[in-house]
CSV table of C-alpha atoms in Angstrom, one decimal:
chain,number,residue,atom,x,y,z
A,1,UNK,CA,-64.9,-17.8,-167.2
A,2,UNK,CA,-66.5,-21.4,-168.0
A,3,UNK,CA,-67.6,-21.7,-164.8
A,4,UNK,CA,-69.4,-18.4,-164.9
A,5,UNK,CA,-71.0,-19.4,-167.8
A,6,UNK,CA,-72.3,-22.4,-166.6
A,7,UNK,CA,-73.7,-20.5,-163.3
A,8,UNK,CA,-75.3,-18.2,-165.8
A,9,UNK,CA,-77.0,-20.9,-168.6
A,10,UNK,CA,-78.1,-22.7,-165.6
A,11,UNK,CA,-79.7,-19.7,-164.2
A,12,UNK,CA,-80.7,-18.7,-167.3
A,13,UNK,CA,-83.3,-21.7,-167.9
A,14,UNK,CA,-84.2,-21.9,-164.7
A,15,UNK,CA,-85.8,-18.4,-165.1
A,16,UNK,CA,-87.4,-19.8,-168.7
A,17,UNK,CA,-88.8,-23.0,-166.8
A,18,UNK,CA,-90.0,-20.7,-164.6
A,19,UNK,CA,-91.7,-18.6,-166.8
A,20,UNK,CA,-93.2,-21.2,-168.5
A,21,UNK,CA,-94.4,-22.3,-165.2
A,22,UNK,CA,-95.9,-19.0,-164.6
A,23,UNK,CA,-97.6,-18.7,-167.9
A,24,UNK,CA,-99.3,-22.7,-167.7
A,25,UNK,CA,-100.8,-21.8,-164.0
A,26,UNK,CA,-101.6,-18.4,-165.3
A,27,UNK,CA,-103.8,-20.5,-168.4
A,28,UNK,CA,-104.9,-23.8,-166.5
A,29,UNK,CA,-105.9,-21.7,-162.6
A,30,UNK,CA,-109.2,-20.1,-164.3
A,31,UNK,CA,-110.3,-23.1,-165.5
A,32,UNK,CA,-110.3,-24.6,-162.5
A,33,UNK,CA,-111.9,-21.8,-161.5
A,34,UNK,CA,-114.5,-21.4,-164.0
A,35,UNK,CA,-115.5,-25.5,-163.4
A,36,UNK,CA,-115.9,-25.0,-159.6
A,37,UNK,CA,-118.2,-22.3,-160.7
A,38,UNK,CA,-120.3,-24.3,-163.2
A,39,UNK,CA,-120.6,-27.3,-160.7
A,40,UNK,CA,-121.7,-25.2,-158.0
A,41,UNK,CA,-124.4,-23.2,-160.5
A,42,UNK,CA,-125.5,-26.9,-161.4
A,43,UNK,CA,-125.8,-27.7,-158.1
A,44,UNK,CA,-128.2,-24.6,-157.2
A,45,UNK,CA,-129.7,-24.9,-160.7
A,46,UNK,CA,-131.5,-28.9,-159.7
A,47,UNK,CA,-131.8,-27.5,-156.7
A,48,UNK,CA,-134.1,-24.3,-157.6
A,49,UNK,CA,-135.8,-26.7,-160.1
A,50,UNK,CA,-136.7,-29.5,-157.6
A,51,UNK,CA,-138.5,-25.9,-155.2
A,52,UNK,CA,-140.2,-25.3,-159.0
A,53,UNK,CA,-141.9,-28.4,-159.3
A,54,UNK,CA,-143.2,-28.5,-155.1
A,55,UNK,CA,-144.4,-25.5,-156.0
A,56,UNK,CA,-146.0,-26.5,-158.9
A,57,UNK,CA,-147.8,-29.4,-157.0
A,58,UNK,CA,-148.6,-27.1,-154.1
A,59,UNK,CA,-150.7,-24.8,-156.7
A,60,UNK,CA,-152.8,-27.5,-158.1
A,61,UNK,CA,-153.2,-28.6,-154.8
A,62,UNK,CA,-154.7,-25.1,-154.3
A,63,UNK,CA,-156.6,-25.4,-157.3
A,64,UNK,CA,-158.2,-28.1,-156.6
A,65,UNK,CA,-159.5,-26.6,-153.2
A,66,UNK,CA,-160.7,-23.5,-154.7
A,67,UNK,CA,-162.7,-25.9,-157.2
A,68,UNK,CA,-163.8,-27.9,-154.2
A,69,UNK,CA,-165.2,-24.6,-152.3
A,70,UNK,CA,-166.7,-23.1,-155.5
A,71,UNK,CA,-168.7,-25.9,-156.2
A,72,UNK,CA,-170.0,-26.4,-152.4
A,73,UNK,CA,-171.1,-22.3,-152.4
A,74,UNK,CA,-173.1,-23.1,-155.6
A,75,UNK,CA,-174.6,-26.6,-155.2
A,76,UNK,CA,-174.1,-26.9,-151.0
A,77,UNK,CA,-172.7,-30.3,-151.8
A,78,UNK,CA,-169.5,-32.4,-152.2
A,79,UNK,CA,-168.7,-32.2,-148.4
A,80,UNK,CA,-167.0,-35.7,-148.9
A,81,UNK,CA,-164.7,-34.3,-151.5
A,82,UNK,CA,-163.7,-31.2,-150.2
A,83,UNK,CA,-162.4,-33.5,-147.5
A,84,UNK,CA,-160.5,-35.6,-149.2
A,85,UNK,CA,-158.6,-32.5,-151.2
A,86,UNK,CA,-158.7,-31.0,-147.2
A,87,UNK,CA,-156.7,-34.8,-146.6
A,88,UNK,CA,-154.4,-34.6,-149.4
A,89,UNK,CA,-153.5,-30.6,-149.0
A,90,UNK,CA,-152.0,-31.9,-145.1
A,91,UNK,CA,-150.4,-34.8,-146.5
A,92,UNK,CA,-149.0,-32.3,-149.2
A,93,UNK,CA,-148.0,-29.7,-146.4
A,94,UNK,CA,-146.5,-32.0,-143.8
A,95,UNK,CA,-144.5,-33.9,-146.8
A,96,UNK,CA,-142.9,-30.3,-147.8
């Protein structure tokens, strides 16, 4: 009868360790989970905002040519500046 009782306290906590077990990897698995997520998000996140600012610089790249044609329709000049934005929009292109 002792002996039984033993068999049956020892089985006994190891179902409550086990439990306990169960309920600590039930709590601490999301938030693995959930920082995984965050790092990746991060990750994307500098990664859309270094495309943001490219295209930022492409744009007043494009700007700056627009300005450069506009102002050779109306005054037929500024040749040599509309080649040096021609210079820097390759350099700007071949870089991206």
């Amino acid at each position: 009868m002792e002996y039984l009782q033993m068999v049956l306290s020892i089985c006994g906590a190891v179902s409550i360790v086990g439990g306990a077990g169960a309920v600590i990897i039930k709590v601490i698995k999301p938030a693995f989970r959930l920082t995984k997520r965050v790092e990746k998000l991060e990750e994307l996140s500098d990664k859309d905002y270094k495309r943001l600012l490219a295209l930022e610089e492409m744009q007043k790249q494009q700007s700056k040519s627009l300005a450069a044609l506009l102002n050779h329709q109306i005054t037929g000049n500024g040749i040599e500046s509309m080649k040096k934005i021609r210079d820097e929009l390759l350099e700007s292109i071949i870089d991206n």
